[in-house]
mmCIF file of C-alpha atoms in Angstrom:
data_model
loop_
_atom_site.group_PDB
_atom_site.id
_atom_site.type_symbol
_atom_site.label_atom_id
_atom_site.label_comp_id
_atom_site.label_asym_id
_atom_site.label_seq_id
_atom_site.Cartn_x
_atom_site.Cartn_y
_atom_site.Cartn_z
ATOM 1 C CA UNK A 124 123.842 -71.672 45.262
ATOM 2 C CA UNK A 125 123.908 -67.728 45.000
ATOM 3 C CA UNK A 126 124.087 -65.985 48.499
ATOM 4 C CA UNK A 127 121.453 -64.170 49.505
ATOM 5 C CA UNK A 128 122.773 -60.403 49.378
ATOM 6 C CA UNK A 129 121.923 -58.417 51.911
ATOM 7 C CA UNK A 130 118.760 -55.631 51.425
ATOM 8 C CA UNK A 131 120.486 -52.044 50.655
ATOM 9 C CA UNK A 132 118.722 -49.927 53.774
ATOM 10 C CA UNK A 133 119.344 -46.295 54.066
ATOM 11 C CA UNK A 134 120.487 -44.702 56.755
ATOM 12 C CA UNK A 135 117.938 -43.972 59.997
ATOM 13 C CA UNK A 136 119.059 -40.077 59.733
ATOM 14 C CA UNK A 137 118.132 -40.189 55.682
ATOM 15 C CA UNK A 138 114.965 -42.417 56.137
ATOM 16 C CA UNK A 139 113.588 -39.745 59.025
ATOM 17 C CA UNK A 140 114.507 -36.950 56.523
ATOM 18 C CA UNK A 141 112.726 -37.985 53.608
ATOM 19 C CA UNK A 142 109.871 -38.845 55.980
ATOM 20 C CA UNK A 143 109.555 -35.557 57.274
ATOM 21 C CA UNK A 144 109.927 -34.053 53.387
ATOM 22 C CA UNK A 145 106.848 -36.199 52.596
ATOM 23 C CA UNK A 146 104.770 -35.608 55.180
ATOM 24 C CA UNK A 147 105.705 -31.982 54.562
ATOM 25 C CA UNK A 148 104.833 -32.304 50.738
ATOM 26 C CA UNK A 149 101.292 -34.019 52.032
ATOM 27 C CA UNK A 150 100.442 -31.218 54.239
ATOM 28 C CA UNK A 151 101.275 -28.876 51.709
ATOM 29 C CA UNK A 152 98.966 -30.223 49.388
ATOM 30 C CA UNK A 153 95.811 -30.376 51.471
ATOM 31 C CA UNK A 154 96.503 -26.779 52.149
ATOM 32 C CA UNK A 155 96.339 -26.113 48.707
ATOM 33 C CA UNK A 156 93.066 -28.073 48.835
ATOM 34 C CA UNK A 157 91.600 -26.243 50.987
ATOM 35 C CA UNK A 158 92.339 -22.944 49.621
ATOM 36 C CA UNK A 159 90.714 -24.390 46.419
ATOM 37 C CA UNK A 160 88.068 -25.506 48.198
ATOM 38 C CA UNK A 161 87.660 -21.839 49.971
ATOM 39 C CA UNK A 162 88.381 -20.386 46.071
ATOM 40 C CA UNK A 163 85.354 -22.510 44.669
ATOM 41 C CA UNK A 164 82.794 -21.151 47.397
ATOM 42 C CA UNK A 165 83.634 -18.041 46.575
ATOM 43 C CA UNK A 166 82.691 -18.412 43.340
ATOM 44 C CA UNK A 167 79.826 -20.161 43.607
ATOM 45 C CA UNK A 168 78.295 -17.104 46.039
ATOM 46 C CA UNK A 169 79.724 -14.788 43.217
ATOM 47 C CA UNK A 170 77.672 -16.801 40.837
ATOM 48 C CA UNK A 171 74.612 -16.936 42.970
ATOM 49 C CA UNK A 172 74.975 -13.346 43.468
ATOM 50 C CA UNK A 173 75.036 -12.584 39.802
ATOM 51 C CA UNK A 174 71.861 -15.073 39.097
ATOM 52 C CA UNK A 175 69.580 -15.610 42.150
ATOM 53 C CA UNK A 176 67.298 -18.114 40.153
ATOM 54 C CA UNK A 177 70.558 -20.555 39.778
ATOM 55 C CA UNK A 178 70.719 -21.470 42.917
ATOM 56 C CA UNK A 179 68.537 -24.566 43.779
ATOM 57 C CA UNK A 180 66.193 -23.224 46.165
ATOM 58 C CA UNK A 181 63.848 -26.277 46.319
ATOM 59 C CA UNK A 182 66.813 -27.723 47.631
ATOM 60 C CA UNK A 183 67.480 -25.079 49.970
ATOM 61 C CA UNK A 184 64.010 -25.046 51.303
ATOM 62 C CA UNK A 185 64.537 -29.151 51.908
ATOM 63 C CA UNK A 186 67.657 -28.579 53.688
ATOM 64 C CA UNK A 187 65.879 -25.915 55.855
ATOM 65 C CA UNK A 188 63.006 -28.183 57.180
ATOM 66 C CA UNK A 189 65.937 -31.295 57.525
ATOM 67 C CA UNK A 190 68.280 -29.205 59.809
ATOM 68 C CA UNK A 191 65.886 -26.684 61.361
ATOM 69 C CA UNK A 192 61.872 -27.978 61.820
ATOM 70 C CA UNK A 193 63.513 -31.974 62.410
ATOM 71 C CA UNK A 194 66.337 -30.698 64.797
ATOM 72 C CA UNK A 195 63.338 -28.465 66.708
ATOM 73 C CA UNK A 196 62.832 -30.469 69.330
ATOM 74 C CA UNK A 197 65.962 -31.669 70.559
ATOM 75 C CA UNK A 198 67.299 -28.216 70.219
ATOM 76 C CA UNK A 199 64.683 -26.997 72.750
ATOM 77 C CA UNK A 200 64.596 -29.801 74.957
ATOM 78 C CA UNK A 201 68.401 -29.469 75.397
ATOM 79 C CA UNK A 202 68.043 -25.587 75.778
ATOM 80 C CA UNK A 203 65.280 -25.776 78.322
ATOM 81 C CA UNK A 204 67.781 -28.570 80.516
ATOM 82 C CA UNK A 205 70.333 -26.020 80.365
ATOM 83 C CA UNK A 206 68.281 -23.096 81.517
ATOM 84 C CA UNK A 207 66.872 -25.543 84.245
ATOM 85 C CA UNK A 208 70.787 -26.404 85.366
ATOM 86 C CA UNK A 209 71.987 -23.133 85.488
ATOM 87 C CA UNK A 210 69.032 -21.906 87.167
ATOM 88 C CA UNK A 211 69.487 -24.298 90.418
ATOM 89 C CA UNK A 212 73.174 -23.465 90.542
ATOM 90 C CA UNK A 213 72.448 -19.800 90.462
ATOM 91 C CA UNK A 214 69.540 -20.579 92.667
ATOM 92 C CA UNK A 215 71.985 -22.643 95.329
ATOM 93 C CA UNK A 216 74.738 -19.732 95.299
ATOM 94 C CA UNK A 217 72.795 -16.611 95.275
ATOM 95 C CA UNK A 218 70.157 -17.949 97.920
ATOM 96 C CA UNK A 219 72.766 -17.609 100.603
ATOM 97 C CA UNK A 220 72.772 -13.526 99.979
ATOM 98 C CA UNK A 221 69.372 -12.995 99.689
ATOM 99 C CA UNK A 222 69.690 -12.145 95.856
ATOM 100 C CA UNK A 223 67.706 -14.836 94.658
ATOM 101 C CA UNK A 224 65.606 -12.628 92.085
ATOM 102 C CA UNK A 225 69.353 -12.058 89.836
ATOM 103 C CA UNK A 226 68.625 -15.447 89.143
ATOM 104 C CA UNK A 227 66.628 -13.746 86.380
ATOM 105 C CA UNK A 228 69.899 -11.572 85.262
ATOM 106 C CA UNK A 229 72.296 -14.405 85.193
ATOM 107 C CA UNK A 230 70.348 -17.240 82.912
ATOM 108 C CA UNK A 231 69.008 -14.618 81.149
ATOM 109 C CA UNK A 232 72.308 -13.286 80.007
ATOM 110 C CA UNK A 233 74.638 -16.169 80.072
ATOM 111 C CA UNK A 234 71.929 -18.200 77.944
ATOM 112 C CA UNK A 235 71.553 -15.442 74.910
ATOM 113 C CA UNK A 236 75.200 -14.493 75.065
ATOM 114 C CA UNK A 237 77.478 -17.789 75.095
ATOM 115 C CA UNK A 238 75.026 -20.862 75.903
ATOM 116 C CA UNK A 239 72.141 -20.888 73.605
ATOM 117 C CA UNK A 240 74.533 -20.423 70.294
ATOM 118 C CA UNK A 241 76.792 -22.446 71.763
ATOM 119 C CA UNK A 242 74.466 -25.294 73.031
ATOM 120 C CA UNK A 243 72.243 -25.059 69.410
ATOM 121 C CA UNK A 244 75.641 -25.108 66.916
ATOM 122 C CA UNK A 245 76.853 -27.998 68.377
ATOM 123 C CA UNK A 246 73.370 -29.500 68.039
ATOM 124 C CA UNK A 247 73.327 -28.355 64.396
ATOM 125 C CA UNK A 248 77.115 -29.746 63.757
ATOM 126 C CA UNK A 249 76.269 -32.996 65.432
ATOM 127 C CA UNK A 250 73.071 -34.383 63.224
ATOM 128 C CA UNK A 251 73.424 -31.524 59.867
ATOM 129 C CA UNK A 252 77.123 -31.519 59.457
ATOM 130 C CA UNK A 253 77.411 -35.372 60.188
ATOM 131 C CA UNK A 254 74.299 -35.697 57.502
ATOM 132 C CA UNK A 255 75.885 -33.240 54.911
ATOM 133 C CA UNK A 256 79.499 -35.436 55.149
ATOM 134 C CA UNK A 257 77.624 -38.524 55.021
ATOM 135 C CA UNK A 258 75.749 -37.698 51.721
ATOM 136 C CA UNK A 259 78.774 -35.851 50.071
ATOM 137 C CA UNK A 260 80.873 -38.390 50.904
ATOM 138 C CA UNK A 261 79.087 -41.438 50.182
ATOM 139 C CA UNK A 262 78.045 -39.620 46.150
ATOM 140 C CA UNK A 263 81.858 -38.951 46.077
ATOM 141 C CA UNK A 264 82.240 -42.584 46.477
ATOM 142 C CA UNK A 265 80.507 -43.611 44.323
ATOM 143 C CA UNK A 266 80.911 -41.247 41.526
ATOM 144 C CA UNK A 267 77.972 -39.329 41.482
ATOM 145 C CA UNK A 268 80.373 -35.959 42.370
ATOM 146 C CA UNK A 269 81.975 -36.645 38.512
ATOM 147 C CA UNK A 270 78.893 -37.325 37.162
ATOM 148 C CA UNK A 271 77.890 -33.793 37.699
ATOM 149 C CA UNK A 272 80.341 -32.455 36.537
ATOM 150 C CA UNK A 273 80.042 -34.255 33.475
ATOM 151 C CA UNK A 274 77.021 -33.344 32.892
ATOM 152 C CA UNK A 275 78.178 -29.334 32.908
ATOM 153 C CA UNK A 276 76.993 -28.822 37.112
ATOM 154 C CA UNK A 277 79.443 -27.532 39.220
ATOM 155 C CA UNK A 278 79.100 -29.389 42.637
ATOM 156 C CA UNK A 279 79.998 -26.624 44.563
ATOM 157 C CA UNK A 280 77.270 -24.482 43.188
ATOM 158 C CA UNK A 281 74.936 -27.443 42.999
ATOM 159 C CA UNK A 282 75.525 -29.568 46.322
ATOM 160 C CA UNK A 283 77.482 -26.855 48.711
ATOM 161 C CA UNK A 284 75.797 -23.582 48.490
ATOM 162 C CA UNK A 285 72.193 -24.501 49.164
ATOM 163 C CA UNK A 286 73.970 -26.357 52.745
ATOM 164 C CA UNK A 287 75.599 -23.377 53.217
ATOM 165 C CA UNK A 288 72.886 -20.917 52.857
ATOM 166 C CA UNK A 289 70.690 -23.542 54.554
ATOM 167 C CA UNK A 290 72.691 -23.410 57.413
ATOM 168 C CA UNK A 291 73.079 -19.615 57.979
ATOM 169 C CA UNK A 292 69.758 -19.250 57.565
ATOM 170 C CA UNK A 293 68.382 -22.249 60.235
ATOM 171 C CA UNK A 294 70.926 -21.681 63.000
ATOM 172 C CA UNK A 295 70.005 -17.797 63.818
ATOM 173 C CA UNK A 296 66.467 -19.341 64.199
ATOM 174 C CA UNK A 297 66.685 -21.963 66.240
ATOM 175 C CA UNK A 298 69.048 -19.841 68.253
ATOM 176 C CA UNK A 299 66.041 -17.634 69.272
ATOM 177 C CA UNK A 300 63.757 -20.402 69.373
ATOM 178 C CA UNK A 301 66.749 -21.799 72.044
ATOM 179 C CA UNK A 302 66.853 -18.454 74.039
ATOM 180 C CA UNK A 303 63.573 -18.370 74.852
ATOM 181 C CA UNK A 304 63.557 -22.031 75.873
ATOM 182 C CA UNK A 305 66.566 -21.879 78.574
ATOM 183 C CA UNK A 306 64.947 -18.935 80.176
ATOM 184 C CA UNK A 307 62.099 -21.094 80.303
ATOM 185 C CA UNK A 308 64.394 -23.517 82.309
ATOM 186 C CA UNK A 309 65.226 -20.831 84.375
ATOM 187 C CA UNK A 310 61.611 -19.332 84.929
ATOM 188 C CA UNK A 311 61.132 -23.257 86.123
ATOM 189 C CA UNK A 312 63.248 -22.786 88.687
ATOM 190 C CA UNK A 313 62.640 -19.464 90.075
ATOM 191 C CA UNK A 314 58.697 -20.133 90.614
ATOM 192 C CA UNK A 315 59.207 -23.996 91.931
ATOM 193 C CA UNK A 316 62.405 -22.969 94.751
ATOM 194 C CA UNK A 317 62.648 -19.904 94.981
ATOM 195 C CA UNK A 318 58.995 -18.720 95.301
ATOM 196 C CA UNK A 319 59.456 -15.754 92.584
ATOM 197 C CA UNK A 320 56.705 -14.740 90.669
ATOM 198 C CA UNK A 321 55.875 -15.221 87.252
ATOM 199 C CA UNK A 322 56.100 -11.584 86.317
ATOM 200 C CA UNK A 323 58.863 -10.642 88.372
ATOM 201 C CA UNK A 324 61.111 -13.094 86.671
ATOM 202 C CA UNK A 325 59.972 -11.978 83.320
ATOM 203 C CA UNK A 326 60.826 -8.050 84.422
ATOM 204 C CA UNK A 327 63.776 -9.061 86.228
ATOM 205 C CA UNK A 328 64.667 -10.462 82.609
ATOM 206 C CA UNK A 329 63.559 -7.550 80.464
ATOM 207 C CA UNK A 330 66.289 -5.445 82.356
ATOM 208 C CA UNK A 331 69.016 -7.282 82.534
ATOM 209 C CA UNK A 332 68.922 -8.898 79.025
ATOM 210 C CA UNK A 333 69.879 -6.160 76.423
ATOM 211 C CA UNK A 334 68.852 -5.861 72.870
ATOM 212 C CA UNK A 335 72.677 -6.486 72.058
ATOM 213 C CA UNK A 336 73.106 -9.145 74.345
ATOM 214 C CA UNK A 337 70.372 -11.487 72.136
ATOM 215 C CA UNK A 338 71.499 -9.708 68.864
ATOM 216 C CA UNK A 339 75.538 -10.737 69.589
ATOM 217 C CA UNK A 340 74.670 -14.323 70.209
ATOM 218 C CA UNK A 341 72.565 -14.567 67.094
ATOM 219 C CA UNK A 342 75.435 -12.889 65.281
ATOM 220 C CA UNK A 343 77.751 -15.554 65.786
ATOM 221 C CA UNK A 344 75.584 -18.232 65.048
ATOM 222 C CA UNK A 345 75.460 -17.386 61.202
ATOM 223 C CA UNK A 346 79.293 -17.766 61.205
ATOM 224 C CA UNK A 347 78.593 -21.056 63.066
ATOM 225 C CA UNK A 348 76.215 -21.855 60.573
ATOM 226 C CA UNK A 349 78.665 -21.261 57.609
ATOM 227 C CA UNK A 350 81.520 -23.293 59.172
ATOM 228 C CA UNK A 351 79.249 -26.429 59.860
ATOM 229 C CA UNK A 352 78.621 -26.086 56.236
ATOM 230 C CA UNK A 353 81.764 -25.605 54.625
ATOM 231 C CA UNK A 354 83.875 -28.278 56.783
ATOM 232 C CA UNK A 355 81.183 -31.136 56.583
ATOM 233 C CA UNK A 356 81.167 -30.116 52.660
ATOM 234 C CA UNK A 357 84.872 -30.328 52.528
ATOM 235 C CA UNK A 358 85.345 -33.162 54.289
ATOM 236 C CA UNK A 359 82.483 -35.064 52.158
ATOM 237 C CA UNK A 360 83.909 -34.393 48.908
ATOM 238 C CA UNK A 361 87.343 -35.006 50.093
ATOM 239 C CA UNK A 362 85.993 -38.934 51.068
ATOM 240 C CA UNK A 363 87.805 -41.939 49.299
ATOM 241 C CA UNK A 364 88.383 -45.394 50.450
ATOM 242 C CA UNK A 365 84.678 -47.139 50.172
ATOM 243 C CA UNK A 366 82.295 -46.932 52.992
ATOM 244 C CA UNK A 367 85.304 -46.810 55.751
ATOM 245 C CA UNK A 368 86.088 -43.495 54.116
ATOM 246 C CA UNK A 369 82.851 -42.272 54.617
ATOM 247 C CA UNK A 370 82.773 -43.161 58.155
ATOM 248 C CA UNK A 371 85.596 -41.662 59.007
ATOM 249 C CA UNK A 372 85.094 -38.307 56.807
ATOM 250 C CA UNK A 373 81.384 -37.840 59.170
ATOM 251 C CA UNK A 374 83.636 -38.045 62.388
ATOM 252 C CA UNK A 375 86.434 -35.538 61.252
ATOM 253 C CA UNK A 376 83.932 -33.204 60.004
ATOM 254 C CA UNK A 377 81.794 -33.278 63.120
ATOM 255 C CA UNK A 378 84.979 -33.326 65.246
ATOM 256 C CA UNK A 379 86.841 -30.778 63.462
ATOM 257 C CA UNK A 380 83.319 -27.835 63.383
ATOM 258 C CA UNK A 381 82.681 -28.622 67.035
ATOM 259 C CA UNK A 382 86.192 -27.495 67.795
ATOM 260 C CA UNK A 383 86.113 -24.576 65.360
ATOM 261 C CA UNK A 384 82.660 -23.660 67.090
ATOM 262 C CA UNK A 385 84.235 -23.066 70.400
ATOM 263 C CA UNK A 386 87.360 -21.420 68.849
ATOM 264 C CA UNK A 387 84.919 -18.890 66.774
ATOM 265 C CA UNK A 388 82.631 -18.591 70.387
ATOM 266 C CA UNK A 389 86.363 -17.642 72.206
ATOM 267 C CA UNK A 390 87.458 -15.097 69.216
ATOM 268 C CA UNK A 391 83.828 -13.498 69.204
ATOM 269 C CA UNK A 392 83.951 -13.111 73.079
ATOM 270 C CA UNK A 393 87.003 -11.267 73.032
ATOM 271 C CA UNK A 394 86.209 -9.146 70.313
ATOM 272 C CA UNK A 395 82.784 -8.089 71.982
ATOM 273 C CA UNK A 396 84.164 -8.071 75.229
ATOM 274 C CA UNK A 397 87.269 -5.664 73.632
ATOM 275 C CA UNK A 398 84.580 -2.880 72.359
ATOM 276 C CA UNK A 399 82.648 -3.316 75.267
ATOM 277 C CA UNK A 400 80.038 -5.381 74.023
#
């Protein structure tokens, strides 16, 4: 009988090298996917720049009701709860001093500045971007993405754009829609505890909440908007694997914009806060 020689192994120090080496290769890679990804967009917009009518507004107008006149209600009802919260805690802390009519000032601007945005783009990310990966992902799997571009239509420009544009447009929106709501929650508050009147809330809220102070939260909501978008897109047409993939390209891409959101929200505080805004 032939003895069994022994399997060749190399040695742990070389095996953890060459691990590291691939996994370096790997990330390099998706990088470079990424940038491609960022490098298509950009063309597409180029493109859509260039010819207006090629852009598939019908679908654009679809995505629009989907993602803003669906997501209405939630986004308001959530909104108003927050306005309602931070109302009674301002209502608890500032009724010991006697202030409670700045009430008014501090929903009022914490709502249009960081909360509202903040409260509707995760809204947005959460049922839109989950949607948009879903779709993406599950035509990737099953071919429909070559299809397209088979039959001469560039997915990006096709499937992409009109989510993107969809997006910017909805989220600025429903972001007013949201402000007016949490004051609401606020208002709530100030006539049931704190015996403040209807129109003295509503004054107490014209002077304290600026014209920039609405304007900046809206602002950053169209970037929100856009990165929604482009990460559920991503992550859709990056989907392989069968109908695990697709599962698990909806919960990076709704994972990976909510923590984007908050990282755009911290950079745009700073940078208002840093001119004074």
């Amino acid at each position: 009988a032939h003895e069994r020689q022994p399997s060749q192994k190399l040695p742990p120090s070389r095996v953890g090298i060459l691990d590291q080496i691939g996994r370096e290769t790997l990330a390099i890679f998706g990088e470079s996917r990424a940038l491609d990804f960022v490098g298509d967009m950009v063309l597409a917009g180029a493109q859509a720049i260039r010819r207006p009518r090629s852009v598939n507004w019908a679908d654009v107008s679809r995505l629009v009701e989907r993602a803003g006149a669906d997501g209405l209600p939630i986004v308001l009802m959530l909104n108003f709860l927050v306005g309602l919260v931070t109302g009674f805690q301002a209502a608890i802390q500032l009724s010991q001093f006697g202030a409670n009519i700045f009430v008014a000032d501090l929903v009022g601007l914490s709502v249009t500045r960081e909360l509202a945005p903040l409260m509707t783009a995760i809204i947005v990310a959460g049922r839109s971007g989950a949607a948009f990966s879903a779709e993406l992902g599950t035509m990737r799997v099953d071919e429909e993405i070559d299809a397209l571009r088979t039959l001469g239509l560039d997915p990006y420009h096709f499937l992409v754009f009109p989510r993107v544009i969809a997006l910017v447009l909805v989220l600025p929106l429903l972001t007013i829609l949201a402000d007016v709501a949490a004051i609401a929650g606020g208002l709530l508050v100030a006539l049931l505890r704190l015996d403040i009147t209807f129109a003295a809330y509503l004054v107490e809220t014209r002077d304290a909440v600026q014209a920039w102070d609405v304007f900046s939260g809206i602002l950053k909501t169209v970037f929100f908007g856009a990165n929604i978008a482009l990460i559920a897109c991503a992550r859709g047409l990056a989907t392989s694997g069968g109908a695990e993939g697709v599962g698990r390209s909806t919960t990076s891409a709704v994972v990976t914009s909510l923590f984007a959101i908050v990282v755009l929200d911290a950079i745009f505080t700073l940078v208002f806060n840093a001119f004074g805004g």
